[in-house]
Amino acid sequence: MNIIDIINKTKRAVPLSDEEITYAVNGYTSGDISDYQMSAWLMAVCLNGLTDRETFALTKAMRDSGDVLDMSCINGITADKHSTGGVGDKTSLIVGPAAAACGVYVPKMSGKGLGHTGGTIDKLESISGFRTELPFTEFADIVNKTGFSIISQSDTLCPADKKIYALRSATGTVDSIPLICASIMSKKLAMNTDMLMLDVKCGSGAFMKTNLDARRLADLMERVGDAAGKKCRAIVTDMDSPLGSCIGNAIEVKEAIELLQGKEKGKLYDVCIELTANLLELAGKGTFGECMHMAEEAVSSGRALEVLRKTIELQGGDCRICDDVSLLPQPRFSHEIRASRDVEIVAVNTEELGMASLLLGAGRLKKDDAIDPTAGIVLDFEVGDKISMDAPLMTLYSTNCSDFSEAALRAYNAITFRDLTATALT
Ligand code: URA
């Protein structure tokens, strides 16, 4: 077996055997196969795709490149929840505690921000003292006590994915459905929870831009999950506009807490309730209608907020933020953008808003860049709103960056307006 034959086969759309796929993954992880050879194979996958069998073999080979966790120490049904990446996506901070409040254990490992998309770990690290790196025994102990814990992805889980993902980022080979599926599912299967609830984001702020591609990825992930013997459900949710009104880190934690305090409704609330209800139904907690009711009650009763509070406390964070969000880090600088005329908001380029937030310091341009926990954007509109001249559109925040010009221009240009003054005149 050799890598050149493997590259040529995929280049000609000839399916590989499981052994050939394992050979490629193990060879690349150990360093026997070079970056340029793996890049050539990844590009061939991007152009020709993989069969379901090949995708499953790739997922398993990546899962088996590192530890597969043993969740038998958790005192009940375990479920992992995963979103494929978006802008303003703080669903894990809400769905995890809500599901835990309804009796499902949610042990979760998350990543840092990726490109224009935010990362749950960066958001949690904005909480003073919060520890995102814990030994497995402590992580499991917290899950047993509160029902929910999130820590950062351990280095011993799926090292093959880590290496392949870095290469994909640098070689234009991220947006391939089988590669995204194998990357996500290998990590989920290595977590080894009883069930998987997958949230495939679709739209201008997501990796999947069309509904067709999002559904294809969702179906493929469900088939791979089934083949691995996991109860698995994938739903497609909208990422054509940011989820909620806040994009950043501390401000997204604030928005999640305010939702759990019962102060926020709207699209973010609806998506979180839908995800939680699906997860509960998958866990056998009742019909979908009953599970919707349970999810809503977990939030309105404050029980989900109590789970989050206890988890923050046990992970060393300042849990007083659950009562007083002003204790989260506050920005030094702000810049408000107002409407220059009467307008209707027709659409937003969500990826561009994510990039504007990244430029303010909420994300990383380079892998090792430090995050500004206070940076981000608060939107004062939703798509479809009519905004009067001089009314606020959004406010940009930062502590590390006092020059807002580049981010402000990018954020403003991300919005498609319809001029209502012109309409009124005609
Ligand atoms: N998230 C992942 O973990 N992997 C991908 O390929 C895309 C999103």
Short mmCIF file of C-alpha atoms and ligand atoms in Angstrom, two decimals:
data_model
loop_
_atom_site.label_atom_id
_atom_site.label_comp_id
_atom_site.label_asym_id
_atom_site.label_seq_id
_atom_site.Cartn_x
_atom_site.Cartn_y
_atom_site.Cartn_z
CA MET A 1 0.00 0.00 0.00
CA ASN A 2 1.28 3.50 -0.73
CA ILE A 3 -0.09 7.06 -0.60
CA ILE A 4 0.43 7.80 -4.32
CA ASP A 5 -1.94 4.95 -5.33
CA ILE A 6 -4.41 6.24 -2.72
CA ILE A 7 -4.29 9.81 -4.08
CA ASN A 8 -4.71 8.53 -7.65
CA LYS A 9 -7.70 6.37 -6.73
CA THR A 10 -9.59 9.24 -5.09
CA LYS A 11 -8.57 11.54 -7.94
CA ARG A 12 -10.29 9.05 -10.32
CA ALA A 13 -13.25 8.55 -7.92
CA VAL A 14 -12.33 4.90 -7.31
CA PRO A 15 -13.47 4.00 -3.76
CA LEU A 16 -10.72 3.21 -1.24
CA SER A 17 -10.79 0.19 1.04
CA ASP A 18 -11.10 0.73 4.81
CA GLU A 19 -7.47 -0.40 5.13
CA GLU A 20 -6.28 2.24 2.64
CA ILE A 21 -8.10 5.00 4.51
CA THR A 22 -6.69 3.85 7.86
CA TYR A 23 -3.23 3.70 6.27
CA ALA A 24 -3.54 7.33 5.05
CA VAL A 25 -4.81 8.64 8.41
CA ASN A 26 -2.27 6.75 10.53
CA GLY A 27 0.58 7.56 8.13
CA TYR A 28 -0.19 11.27 8.22
CA THR A 29 -0.64 11.36 12.00
CA SER A 30 2.69 9.60 12.59
CA GLY A 31 4.52 11.85 10.10
CA ASP A 32 5.27 9.07 7.55
CA ILE A 33 3.00 10.77 5.01
CA SER A 34 3.95 14.35 4.21
CA ASP A 35 1.78 17.49 4.30
CA TYR A 36 1.91 17.85 0.50
CA GLN A 37 0.73 14.27 -0.08
CA MET A 38 -2.11 14.56 2.43
CA SER A 39 -3.07 17.94 0.91
CA ALA A 40 -3.29 16.32 -2.53
CA TRP A 41 -5.57 13.59 -1.15
CA LEU A 42 -7.76 16.10 0.70
CA MET A 43 -8.16 18.16 -2.47
CA ALA A 44 -9.13 14.99 -4.38
CA VAL A 45 -11.78 14.35 -1.68
CA CYS A 46 -13.03 17.95 -2.03
CA LEU A 47 -13.42 17.50 -5.79
CA ASN A 48 -14.77 13.92 -5.96
CA GLY A 49 -16.29 13.31 -2.52
CA LEU A 50 -16.27 9.99 -0.66
CA THR A 51 -18.83 7.19 -0.45
CA ASP A 52 -20.70 6.68 2.84
CA ARG A 53 -18.54 3.65 3.56
CA GLU A 54 -15.34 5.63 2.99
CA THR A 55 -16.62 8.51 5.15
CA PHE A 56 -17.38 6.09 7.98
CA ALA A 57 -13.94 4.46 7.63
CA LEU A 58 -12.30 7.92 7.72
CA THR A 59 -14.33 8.88 10.80
CA LYS A 60 -13.36 5.66 12.62
CA ALA A 61 -9.68 5.95 11.69
CA MET A 62 -9.64 9.53 13.03
CA ARG A 63 -11.55 8.55 16.18
CA ASP A 64 -9.11 5.69 16.83
CA SER A 65 -6.05 7.93 16.41
CA GLY A 66 -6.45 8.87 20.10
CA ASP A 67 -8.40 8.12 23.28
CA VAL A 68 -12.01 7.00 23.22
CA LEU A 69 -13.55 8.11 26.52
CA ASP A 70 -15.35 5.76 28.89
CA MET A 71 -18.54 7.47 30.08
CA SER A 72 -19.67 4.56 32.28
CA CYS A 73 -18.69 6.67 35.34
CA ILE A 74 -21.59 9.05 34.60
CA ASN A 75 -24.72 8.23 36.60
CA GLY A 76 -27.26 8.27 33.74
CA ILE A 77 -27.97 8.81 30.05
CA THR A 78 -25.32 10.99 28.45
CA ALA A 79 -25.82 13.27 25.45
CA ASP A 80 -23.45 15.47 23.52
CA LYS A 81 -24.71 18.51 21.63
CA HIS A 82 -22.76 19.99 18.75
CA SER A 83 -23.29 22.96 16.44
CA THR A 84 -21.32 23.08 13.20
CA GLY A 85 -20.21 26.68 13.79
CA GLY A 86 -21.81 30.07 13.43
CA VAL A 87 -21.87 33.71 14.50
CA GLY A 88 -23.38 34.64 17.85
CA ASP A 89 -23.97 30.95 18.56
CA LYS A 90 -24.16 30.54 22.34
CA THR A 91 -26.62 27.62 22.20
CA SER A 92 -24.33 25.24 24.13
CA LEU A 93 -24.44 27.56 27.17
CA ILE A 94 -28.25 27.29 27.17
CA VAL A 95 -29.09 23.83 25.77
CA GLY A 96 -26.59 22.00 28.00
CA PRO A 97 -27.97 23.42 31.29
CA ALA A 98 -31.60 23.12 30.08
CA ALA A 99 -31.18 19.45 29.12
CA ALA A 100 -29.33 18.75 32.38
CA ALA A 101 -32.19 20.37 34.32
CA CYS A 102 -34.47 17.77 32.66
CA GLY A 103 -32.36 14.79 33.75
CA VAL A 104 -29.96 14.21 30.84
CA TYR A 105 -26.22 14.36 31.55
CA VAL A 106 -24.34 16.62 29.11
CA PRO A 107 -20.55 16.22 29.19
CA LYS A 108 -19.17 18.42 26.46
CA MET A 109 -15.80 19.22 24.94
CA SER A 110 -15.69 22.34 22.78
CA GLY A 111 -13.26 24.20 20.59
CA LYS A 112 -11.95 27.73 20.29
CA GLY A 113 -13.19 30.12 17.60
CA LEU A 114 -12.51 29.07 14.01
CA GLY A 115 -12.21 31.82 11.37
CA HIS A 116 -15.30 34.05 11.51
CA THR A 117 -17.14 31.59 13.80
CA GLY A 118 -17.01 31.97 17.59
CA GLY A 119 -15.87 29.27 20.00
CA THR A 120 -17.66 28.22 23.19
CA ILE A 121 -14.35 27.89 25.05
CA ASP A 122 -13.41 31.51 24.25
CA LYS A 123 -16.80 32.62 25.56
CA LEU A 124 -16.42 30.64 28.80
CA GLU A 125 -12.86 31.89 29.32
CA SER A 126 -14.27 35.42 29.55
CA ILE A 127 -15.70 34.41 32.96
CA SER A 128 -13.18 35.31 35.62
CA GLY A 129 -11.49 32.18 37.04
CA PHE A 130 -13.37 29.69 34.82
CA ARG A 131 -11.17 26.65 34.14
CA THR A 132 -11.64 25.06 30.71
CA GLU A 133 -8.88 22.46 31.14
CA LEU A 134 -9.75 19.80 33.69
CA PRO A 135 -8.62 16.22 34.21
CA PHE A 136 -11.25 13.72 33.04
CA THR A 137 -12.07 12.61 36.60
CA GLU A 138 -12.91 16.17 37.70
CA PHE A 139 -14.91 16.77 34.50
CA ALA A 140 -16.92 13.58 35.11
CA ASP A 141 -17.40 14.52 38.76
CA ILE A 142 -18.90 17.91 37.79
CA VAL A 143 -21.19 16.24 35.24
CA ASN A 144 -22.40 13.85 37.95
CA LYS A 145 -23.01 16.75 40.38
CA THR A 146 -24.68 19.31 38.07
CA GLY A 147 -25.56 17.34 34.92
CA PHE A 148 -23.40 19.58 32.72
CA SER A 149 -19.81 20.55 32.11
CA ILE A 150 -17.87 22.03 29.20
CA ILE A 151 -14.11 21.76 28.88
CA SER A 152 -11.75 22.33 25.97
CA GLN A 153 -10.95 19.57 23.54
CA SER A 154 -8.27 17.33 25.03
CA ASP A 155 -5.05 16.87 22.99
CA THR A 156 -5.34 13.12 23.35
CA LEU A 157 -8.72 13.03 21.58
CA CYS A 158 -8.54 12.66 17.79
CA PRO A 159 -4.96 13.91 17.20
CA ALA A 160 -5.47 12.98 13.52
CA ASP A 161 -8.30 15.50 13.23
CA LYS A 162 -6.20 18.21 14.85
CA LYS A 163 -3.41 17.72 12.31
CA ILE A 164 -5.71 17.26 9.31
CA TYR A 165 -7.90 20.23 10.28
CA ALA A 166 -4.88 22.55 10.47
CA LEU A 167 -3.81 21.35 7.03
CA ARG A 168 -7.33 21.82 5.61
CA SER A 169 -7.44 25.38 6.94
CA ALA A 170 -4.21 26.17 5.09
CA THR A 171 -5.04 24.38 1.82
CA GLY A 172 -8.59 25.46 1.01
CA THR A 173 -10.03 22.05 1.80
CA VAL A 174 -12.38 22.86 4.69
CA ASP A 175 -15.69 23.01 2.81
CA SER A 176 -16.10 19.35 1.90
CA ILE A 177 -19.15 17.58 3.31
CA PRO A 178 -17.44 14.19 3.96
CA LEU A 179 -14.39 15.91 5.49
CA ILE A 180 -16.51 18.10 7.79
CA CYS A 181 -18.59 15.06 8.74
CA ALA A 182 -15.54 12.93 9.56
CA SER A 183 -13.90 15.78 11.49
CA ILE A 184 -16.93 16.45 13.68
CA MET A 185 -18.12 12.87 14.07
CA SER A 186 -14.67 11.47 14.94
CA LYS A 187 -14.55 13.86 17.94
CA LYS A 188 -18.14 13.11 18.92
CA LEU A 189 -17.58 9.34 18.70
CA ALA A 190 -14.39 9.68 20.76
CA MET A 191 -16.44 11.49 23.46
CA ASN A 192 -18.55 8.33 23.43
CA THR A 193 -21.80 9.67 24.92
CA ASP A 194 -24.96 7.58 24.51
CA MET A 195 -26.53 10.12 22.18
CA LEU A 196 -25.65 12.93 19.82
CA MET A 197 -27.72 16.01 19.09
CA LEU A 198 -26.30 17.82 16.07
CA ASP A 199 -27.19 21.35 15.00
CA VAL A 200 -26.16 21.97 11.40
CA LYS A 201 -26.00 25.68 10.75
CA CYS A 202 -27.08 26.92 7.34
CA GLY A 203 -26.74 30.36 5.74
CA SER A 204 -24.39 33.27 5.21
CA GLY A 205 -22.66 32.83 8.59
CA ALA A 206 -22.22 29.04 8.36
CA PHE A 207 -19.86 26.65 6.58
CA MET A 208 -22.93 25.28 4.74
CA LYS A 209 -24.38 28.15 2.71
CA THR A 210 -27.40 26.36 1.17
CA ASN A 211 -30.21 24.34 2.66
CA LEU A 212 -29.42 21.44 0.32
CA ASP A 213 -25.79 21.20 1.49
CA ALA A 214 -26.79 21.61 5.15
CA ARG A 215 -29.34 18.79 4.86
CA ARG A 216 -26.76 16.62 3.04
CA LEU A 217 -24.28 17.14 5.90
CA ALA A 218 -26.99 16.52 8.50
CA ASP A 219 -28.12 13.27 6.82
CA LEU A 220 -24.54 12.06 6.39
CA MET A 221 -23.72 12.73 10.06
CA GLU A 222 -26.87 10.84 11.12
CA ARG A 223 -25.90 7.85 8.93
CA VAL A 224 -22.35 7.84 10.34
CA GLY A 225 -23.73 8.10 13.90
CA ASP A 226 -26.15 5.21 13.24
CA ALA A 227 -23.35 3.10 11.72
CA ALA A 228 -21.35 3.67 14.92
CA GLY A 229 -24.31 2.51 17.02
CA LYS A 230 -25.14 5.92 18.48
CA LYS A 231 -28.58 7.45 18.81
CA CYS A 232 -28.10 10.49 16.67
CA ARG A 233 -30.27 13.32 15.35
CA ALA A 234 -29.25 16.28 13.21
CA ILE A 235 -31.43 19.31 12.59
CA VAL A 236 -30.70 22.24 10.31
CA THR A 237 -31.04 25.73 11.84
CA ASP A 238 -30.74 29.18 10.33
CA MET A 239 -27.46 31.09 10.29
CA ASP A 240 -28.47 33.70 7.69
CA SER A 241 -28.39 36.20 10.53
CA PRO A 242 -26.51 36.05 13.85
CA LEU A 243 -28.11 34.06 16.64
CA GLY A 244 -29.32 36.65 19.16
CA SER A 245 -28.18 40.25 19.20
CA CYS A 246 -24.66 39.78 20.65
CA ILE A 247 -21.51 38.63 18.83
CA GLY A 248 -18.37 38.26 20.94
CA ASN A 249 -17.39 36.47 24.14
CA ALA A 250 -18.37 38.11 27.47
CA ILE A 251 -21.38 39.74 25.77
CA GLU A 252 -22.55 36.34 24.53
CA VAL A 253 -22.26 34.88 28.04
CA LYS A 254 -24.35 37.85 29.23
CA GLU A 255 -26.97 37.17 26.55
CA ALA A 256 -27.11 33.45 27.46
CA ILE A 257 -27.56 34.30 31.17
CA GLU A 258 -30.28 36.84 30.40
CA LEU A 259 -32.11 34.23 28.35
CA LEU A 260 -31.84 31.74 31.24
CA GLN A 261 -33.15 34.48 33.56
CA GLY A 262 -36.25 34.56 31.35
CA LYS A 263 -35.50 38.05 30.00
CA GLU A 264 -34.88 37.13 26.36
CA LYS A 265 -37.14 35.56 23.75
CA GLY A 266 -36.90 35.51 19.94
CA LYS A 267 -34.88 33.42 17.52
CA LEU A 268 -32.13 32.44 19.99
CA TYR A 269 -34.70 31.22 22.51
CA ASP A 270 -36.66 29.32 19.84
CA VAL A 271 -33.57 27.53 18.49
CA CYS A 272 -32.40 26.58 22.02
CA ILE A 273 -35.81 25.21 22.98
CA GLU A 274 -36.05 23.27 19.72
CA LEU A 275 -32.58 21.76 20.23
CA THR A 276 -33.24 20.91 23.87
CA ALA A 277 -36.61 19.32 23.02
CA ASN A 278 -35.04 17.21 20.26
CA LEU A 279 -32.31 16.09 22.65
CA LEU A 280 -34.85 15.18 25.35
CA GLU A 281 -37.00 13.25 22.87
CA LEU A 282 -33.92 11.37 21.67
CA ALA A 283 -33.21 10.52 25.32
CA GLY A 284 -36.69 9.01 25.64
CA LYS A 285 -38.06 11.71 27.95
CA GLY A 286 -41.43 11.93 26.13
CA THR A 287 -43.11 12.98 22.90
CA PHE A 288 -41.75 16.00 21.08
CA GLY A 289 -44.61 18.15 22.42
CA GLU A 290 -43.93 17.02 26.00
CA CYS A 291 -40.22 17.66 25.55
CA MET A 292 -40.87 21.19 24.20
CA HIS A 293 -42.88 21.87 27.33
CA MET A 294 -40.13 20.43 29.59
CA ALA A 295 -37.47 22.52 27.84
CA GLU A 296 -39.51 25.72 28.25
CA GLU A 297 -40.20 24.94 31.89
CA ALA A 298 -36.50 24.30 32.59
CA VAL A 299 -35.80 27.87 31.47
CA SER A 300 -38.87 29.67 32.89
CA SER A 301 -38.47 28.03 36.32
CA GLY A 302 -34.82 29.13 36.57
CA ARG A 303 -33.65 25.51 36.98
CA ALA A 304 -31.43 25.69 33.88
CA LEU A 305 -29.77 28.85 35.24
CA GLU A 306 -29.11 27.03 38.54
CA VAL A 307 -27.32 24.24 36.61
CA LEU A 308 -25.15 26.83 34.85
CA ARG A 309 -24.43 28.63 38.14
CA LYS A 310 -23.29 25.42 39.87
CA THR A 311 -21.18 24.38 36.90
CA ILE A 312 -19.45 27.79 36.72
CA GLU A 313 -18.74 27.58 40.45
CA LEU A 314 -17.32 24.05 40.28
CA GLN A 315 -15.13 25.04 37.33
CA GLY A 316 -13.66 27.89 39.41
CA GLY A 317 -15.54 30.74 37.74
CA ASP A 318 -17.25 33.75 39.32
CA CYS A 319 -20.83 32.44 39.49
CA ARG A 320 -22.13 35.79 40.78
CA ILE A 321 -22.45 36.72 37.08
CA CYS A 322 -25.63 34.59 37.05
CA ASP A 323 -27.28 37.32 39.18
CA ASP A 324 -25.29 40.34 38.04
CA VAL A 325 -24.01 40.24 34.47
CA SER A 326 -22.18 43.56 34.97
CA LEU A 327 -19.51 41.50 36.81
CA LEU A 328 -18.41 40.14 33.42
CA PRO A 329 -15.42 41.98 31.89
CA GLN A 330 -16.45 45.37 30.49
CA PRO A 331 -14.98 47.05 27.38
CA ARG A 332 -12.99 50.29 27.54
CA PHE A 333 -14.09 51.62 24.16
CA SER A 334 -17.32 51.64 22.20
CA HIS A 335 -18.49 52.96 18.85
CA GLU A 336 -22.11 53.34 17.86
CA ILE A 337 -23.29 53.12 14.25
CA ARG A 338 -26.58 54.89 13.42
CA ALA A 339 -28.78 54.80 10.34
CA SER A 340 -27.97 57.66 7.98
CA ARG A 341 -31.55 57.63 6.58
CA ASP A 342 -34.85 55.79 7.04
CA VAL A 343 -34.13 52.18 6.00
CA GLU A 344 -35.41 48.63 6.05
CA ILE A 345 -32.90 45.89 6.84
CA VAL A 346 -33.21 43.47 3.92
CA ALA A 347 -30.36 41.02 4.70
CA VAL A 348 -27.09 40.67 6.56
CA ASN A 349 -23.88 38.99 5.52
CA THR A 350 -23.40 37.14 8.80
CA GLU A 351 -19.88 35.96 7.99
CA GLU A 352 -18.85 39.59 7.50
CA LEU A 353 -20.31 40.56 10.89
CA GLY A 354 -18.31 37.67 12.39
CA MET A 355 -15.18 39.02 10.69
CA ALA A 356 -15.86 42.55 12.00
CA SER A 357 -16.15 41.15 15.52
CA LEU A 358 -12.92 39.19 15.01
CA LEU A 359 -11.13 42.41 13.94
CA LEU A 360 -12.25 44.05 17.20
CA GLY A 361 -10.42 41.27 19.07
CA ALA A 362 -13.20 38.74 19.71
CA GLY A 363 -11.52 36.16 17.43
CA ARG A 364 -8.10 35.28 16.10
CA LEU A 365 -6.43 36.30 12.84
CA LYS A 366 -3.54 33.98 13.71
CA LYS A 367 -3.81 30.71 15.63
CA ASP A 368 -2.02 32.01 18.76
CA ASP A 369 -3.57 35.51 18.91
CA ALA A 370 -4.93 36.49 22.34
CA ILE A 371 -8.69 37.08 22.61
CA ASP A 372 -10.13 40.35 23.96
CA PRO A 373 -13.00 38.98 26.08
CA THR A 374 -14.82 42.34 26.00
CA ALA A 375 -14.75 42.77 22.22
CA GLY A 376 -17.76 42.30 20.00
CA ILE A 377 -20.88 43.74 18.47
CA VAL A 378 -24.38 44.30 19.82
CA LEU A 379 -27.02 44.57 17.10
CA ASP A 380 -30.08 46.80 17.52
CA PHE A 381 -31.99 45.29 14.61
CA GLU A 382 -33.29 42.07 13.14
CA VAL A 383 -33.65 41.37 9.43
CA GLY A 384 -36.93 42.90 8.26
CA ASP A 385 -36.88 45.79 10.78
CA LYS A 386 -37.49 49.35 9.67
CA ILE A 387 -35.03 51.81 11.24
CA SER A 388 -35.53 55.56 11.34
CA MET A 389 -32.77 58.00 10.40
CA ASP A 390 -30.33 58.49 13.33
CA ALA A 391 -31.62 55.48 15.29
CA PRO A 392 -28.85 53.08 16.44
CA LEU A 393 -28.04 50.09 14.20
CA MET A 394 -25.31 48.51 16.29
CA THR A 395 -22.56 49.19 18.82
CA LEU A 396 -19.02 47.89 18.51
CA TYR A 397 -16.97 47.20 21.66
CA SER A 398 -13.31 46.59 22.37
CA THR A 399 -10.66 47.08 25.00
CA ASN A 400 -7.56 46.35 22.91
CA CYS A 401 -8.55 48.35 19.86
CA SER A 402 -9.60 52.01 20.01
CA ASP A 403 -9.63 52.56 16.23
CA PHE A 404 -12.97 51.19 15.06
CA SER A 405 -12.74 52.37 11.44
CA GLU A 406 -12.00 49.05 9.69
CA ALA A 407 -14.39 46.93 11.75
CA ALA A 408 -17.13 49.59 11.56
CA LEU A 409 -16.91 49.79 7.77
CA ARG A 410 -16.99 46.02 7.47
CA ALA A 411 -19.94 45.70 9.85
CA TYR A 412 -21.87 48.49 8.07
CA ASN A 413 -21.17 46.99 4.63
CA ALA A 414 -22.44 43.62 5.87
CA ILE A 415 -25.97 45.02 5.91
CA THR A 416 -28.19 45.26 2.84
CA PHE A 417 -30.58 48.23 3.24
CA ARG A 418 -33.65 49.31 1.37
CA ASP A 419 -33.92 53.07 1.38
CA LEU A 420 -37.36 53.96 2.70
CA THR A 421 -36.93 57.66 1.93
CA ALA A 422 -36.60 56.81 -1.77
CA THR A 423 -39.70 54.56 -1.58
CA ALA A 424 -41.67 57.31 0.11
CA LEU A 425 -40.71 59.75 -2.63
CA THR A 426 -41.76 57.52 -5.53
N1 URA B 1 -15.95 21.92 12.81
C1 URA B 1 -15.10 20.88 12.90
O1 URA B 1 -14.80 20.40 13.99
N2 URA B 1 -14.59 20.38 11.77
C2 URA B 1 -14.89 20.85 10.55
O2 URA B 1 -14.40 20.34 9.55
C3 URA B 1 -15.80 21.94 10.46
C4 URA B 1 -16.32 22.46 11.62
#
